[in-house]
C-alpha positions in Angstrom: 0.0 0.0 0.0 1.3 3.5 -0.9 2.1 6.0 1.8 -0.8 8.3 2.9 -0.1 11.8 1.7 0.1 14.0 4.8 -1.1 17.3 3.4 -3.6 18.6 6.0 -4.1 15.3 7.7 -2.1 16.2 10.8 -3.7 19.6 11.6 -4.9 19.7 15.1 -2.3 17.2 16.4 -1.5 19.4 19.4 -4.7 18.7 21.2 -5.6 15.5 23.2 -3.9 13.2 25.6 -0.5 12.9 23.8 0.0 16.7 23.9 -1.0 16.9 27.5 1.3 14.1 28.5 4.3 15.8 26.9 3.4 19.1 28.6 3.3 17.4 32.0 6.7 15.9 31.4 8.5 19.0 30.1 7.1 21.6 32.5 8.8 20.4 35.6 12.4 20.2 34.3 12.1 23.6 32.6 11.2 25.3 35.9 14.4 24.0 37.5 16.8 24.6 34.6 19.0 27.7 35.0 19.1 30.4 32.3 21.6 29.9 29.4 24.5 32.2 28.8 24.1 35.9 29.5 20.6 36.2 28.1 17.6 36.6 30.5 13.9 37.2 30.1 12.8 40.9 30.1 9.3 40.0 31.4 7.4 41.4 28.4 4.6 39.7 26.6 4.8 39.5 22.8 2.7 38.1 20.0 4.2 36.9 16.8 3.5 34.7 13.9 6.0 31.9 13.2 5.9 29.7 10.1 7.7 26.3 10.2 8.0 23.6 7.5 6.5 20.3 8.6 5.4 22.0 11.9 3.1 19.1 12.7 5.9 16.6 13.1 8.8 18.9 14.3 9.6 17.7 17.9 11.7 20.8 18.8 8.8 23.1 17.9 6.4 20.9 19.8 8.4 21.2 23.1 8.7 25.0 22.6 5.0 25.3 22.1 4.2 23.2 25.1 6.2 25.3 27.6 9.1 27.5 26.7 7.5 30.0 24.4 5.1 31.0 27.2 7.9 31.1 29.8 9.6 33.8 27.8 6.4 35.8 27.2 5.9 34.6 23.6 2.3 34.2 22.4 3.2 32.3 19.2 0.8 31.5 16.3 2.4 28.7 14.4 1.7 28.3 10.7 2.6 25.1 8.9 4.6 25.5 5.7 4.8 22.9 2.9 8.5 23.6 2.5 11.2 26.1 3.1 10.4 28.1 0.0 6.8 28.6 1.3 8.1 29.7 4.6 10.4 32.2 2.9 7.6 33.5 0.8 5.6 34.3 3.9 8.6 36.1 5.5 9.3 38.1 2.4 5.8 39.3 1.9 5.5 40.3 5.6 2.7 37.9 6.6 4.8 36.4 9.4 7.3 37.7 11.9 9.6 34.7 11.9 10.3 31.6 9.9 12.2 28.3 10.3 14.0 27.7 7.0 16.4 25.0 5.8 19.7 26.6 4.8 19.5 24.8 1.4 16.3 26.8 0.7 17.3 30.0 2.4 20.8 30.7 0.9 19.8 30.6 -2.8 17.0 33.0 -2.2 18.7 35.6 0.1 22.2 35.8 -1.4 21.0 37.8 -4.3 18.8 40.2 -2.3 20.2 43.7 -2.0 21.5 44.3 1.6 19.1 47.1 2.4 16.1 45.0 1.4 16.8 41.8 3.3 13.4 40.5 4.6 14.9 38.8 7.6 18.1 37.8 9.4 19.2 34.4 10.8 19.1 34.3 14.6 20.3 30.8 15.2 20.8 27.3 13.9 18.2 24.8 15.1 19.9 21.5 14.2 20.9 19.2 11.4 18.7 17.5 8.8 17.5 14.0 8.5 18.1 13.3 4.8 18.3 9.8 3.5 19.0 8.6 -0.1 17.6 5.2 -0.5 18.4 2.8 -3.3 16.4 -0.3 -4.5 18.2 -3.6 -3.8 16.7 -5.1 -6.9 17.9 -4.1 -10.4 21.3 -2.4 -10.8 23.5 -2.8 -7.8 23.9 0.4 -5.9 26.1 0.2 -2.8 27.9 3.5 -2.8 27.2 7.0 -4.0 29.4 6.5 -7.1 27.1 3.7 -8.2 24.4 6.3 -8.7 26.0 7.6 -11.9 23.6 7.2 -14.7 20.7 6.2 -12.4 17.3 7.7 -11.8 16.6 9.4 -8.4 13.2 10.3 -7.2 12.5 13.7 -5.5 9.5 15.7 -4.5 10.7 18.8 -6.3 13.3 19.7 -8.8 15.7 22.3 -7.3 14.1 21.6 -3.9 15.7 20.9 -0.5 16.2 17.1 -0.9 17.5 17.4 -4.4 20.1 20.0 -3.4 21.3 17.8 -0.5 21.8 14.9 -2.9 23.3 17.0 -5.6 26.0 18.3 -3.2 26.9 14.8 -2.1 27.0 13.5 -5.6 29.3 16.4 -6.7 31.6 15.7 -3.9 31.9 12.1 -5.2 32.7 13.2 -8.8 29.2 12.9 -10.3 27.7 15.8 -12.2 24.3 16.2 -10.6 22.9 17.8 -13.8 24.1 15.4 -16.5 25.3 12.4 -14.4 21.9 11.3 -13.0 18.2 11.5 -14.0 15.9 13.2 -11.5 12.3 12.0 -11.4 9.5 14.1 -9.7 7.3 11.9 -7.5 4.2 12.5 -5.4 4.9 11.9 -1.8 2.3 9.1 -1.6 4.1 7.3 -4.5 7.6 7.1 -3.1 7.5 3.6 -1.8 5.8 2.1 -4.8 8.1 3.9 -7.2 11.1 2.3 -5.5 9.5 -1.1 -5.4 8.3 -1.3 -9.0 11.5 0.1 -10.5 10.2 3.5 -11.7 13.3 4.9 -10.0 16.6 3.4 -8.9 16.8 5.5 -5.8 15.1 8.4 -4.1 16.0 11.1 -1.6 13.8 12.6 1.2 14.0 13.7 4.8 12.3 12.3 7.9 9.6 11.5 8.6 8.8 10.7 4.9 12.2 9.1 4.4 11.8 7.0 7.5 8.3 5.9 6.4 9.7 4.8 3.0 12.4 2.8 4.7 9.8 1.0 6.8 7.5 0.4 3.8 10.4 -1.0 1.6 12.2 -2.9 4.3 14.3 -5.6 2.6 13.9 -3.9 -0.7 15.9 -0.8 -0.1 19.2 0.3 1.4 20.6 3.6 2.6 23.4 4.9 0.4 23.7 8.5 1.7 22.5 9.9 5.0 23.0 13.1 6.9 22.6 11.2 10.2 26.2 9.9 10.2 29.7 11.3 9.7 30.4 15.0 9.4 26.9 15.8 8.2 25.5 14.7 11.6 26.9 17.9 13.3 26.0 20.3 10.5 23.3 22.9 10.9 20.6 22.7 8.4 17.4 24.4 9.8 17.8 28.0 11.0 15.4 30.5 12.7 15.0 33.8 10.9 13.3 36.9 12.2 11.7 39.6 10.1 14.1 42.6 9.7 11.2 45.0 10.3 10.2 43.2 13.5 13.8 43.0 14.7 14.3 46.7 14.2 11.2 47.5 16.1 11.9 45.1 19.0 15.6 44.1 19.2 15.0 42.1 22.4 12.6 39.7 20.7 15.6 37.9 19.2 17.0 37.1 22.7 13.6 35.8 23.9 13.3 33.5 20.9 16.8 32.1 21.3 16.2 31.5 25.0 12.9 29.7 24.4 14.4 27.5 21.7 17.5 26.7 23.7 15.5 25.4 26.7 13.4 23.3 24.4 16.5 21.8 22.7 18.1 21.1 26.1 15.0 19.1 27.2 14.8 17.1 23.9 17.0 14.1 24.8 15.0 13.4 28.0 11.7 13.8 26.2 12.3 11.4 23.3 10.0 8.8 24.7 7.1 11.2 25.1 7.7 12.8 21.7 7.7 9.4 20.1 4.3 8.7 21.7 3.1 12.0 20.3 4.2 11.2 16.8 2.6 7.7 17.1 -0.7 9.3 18.1 -1.0 11.6 15.1 -4.0 11.0 12.7 -1.3 9.8 10.2 1.1 8.2 12.7 4.8 7.9 12.2 5.6 4.2 12.2 8.1 3.1 14.9 8.6 6.7 15.9 10.8 5.8 18.9 13.3 4.0 16.6 13.2 7.0 14.2 14.0 9.5 17.1 16.7 7.2 18.3 18.6 7.8 15.0 17.8 11.6 14.9 20.4 14.1 15.8 19.4 16.1 19.0 18.6 19.7 18.2 21.6 22.0 18.9 21.2 25.7 18.9 24.1 27.5 17.1 24.7 31.3 17.4 27.4 33.9 17.0 30.7 33.0 15.4 29.9 29.3 15.2 26.7 30.1 13.2 28.6 32.3 10.8 31.2 29.6 10.2 28.5 27.0 9.5 26.7 29.3 7.2 29.9 30.0 5.3 30.4 26.2 4.9 26.9 25.8 3.5 27.5 28.6 1.1 30.7 26.8 -0.1 28.6 23.7 -0.7 26.0 25.7 -2.7 28.9 26.9 -4.9 29.7 23.2 -5.8 26.3 22.9 -7.6 26.3 26.4 -9.1 23.5 27.7 -7.0 25.7 30.5 -5.6 28.5 32.0 -7.8 32.1 31.1 -7.0 33.0 34.8 -6.9 30.8 35.4 -3.8 32.8 35.5 -0.6 31.3 33.0 1.7 32.2 34.6 5.0 31.0 38.0 3.8 27.6 36.6 2.8 27.3 34.7 6.0 28.0 37.8 8.1 25.4 39.7 6.0 22.7 37.2 6.6 23.2 36.6 10.4 22.1 38.7 13.3 24.6 38.8 16.2 22.3 38.8 19.2 24.1 40.4 22.2 24.8 37.9 24.9 23.9 34.9 22.8 27.4 33.8 22.1 
């Protein structure tokens, strides 16, 4: 049976017993945890709109909504985005105050924007990605990335997040991602069948979709490339951006957002069991959610100099696939796109 397309299926997942159970678990530890770094709450209440790709399944966001946003006076309306480009559209047209955006979506869009017109600035890194490139075990043997030369790879979107991740890894292994492979656009619900029936030799996605395909094609697929191991495991992918207009009007809002997200990230490891229960209780449940989270990289909040370094590294990778021109100085662009929040590190 094909995967059920999520779409709007998971709206409303925050209500009910699973959400209340997680709230009960996280509230106590947060009240005992000391403040991070030099930042501290200013005691003000603020309202803001935050857009986040795959908001219904993001566990870091779930923890922040359950407790830490409120602890730092943030009344947050969360809007689910289909992808990073949709989140950026909302930020750029002024319909939201903040957006979580994957770097592989953000960098191509913002690098060409004139400095005075930047719609938003990056406050912090939120953690790595969970990309998986899966290959069918029947048909042509594909054991390593170099075996993908000349093969077909399924993606949800051409020039989208997952394709860019795979293109960079292929380029690093000597394969031209434009001429060396064939990209095939698939509907999310068709991913498992496309791999099983040979319409594609491989496919690339990120969790929870990639995890669901793994479970649905167990014994018929193998992981060839993953961001959950090696050097990619510690790389920032998702970042939190704040509207330049909102930042100018309320500079202290950046600190409150960072504090709230940091505390949620600190609680994530001890809350994996409760978060797995929440994912399993969704209208479209994540299969074996506890095993998926056991493989996930805990969210890590990156700010200051470390954030700029990681941004510059990602810009260098975008140059590999021609998305950002070689002449662009990576460190200069990274400095331009980041906000250095006082006291955040």
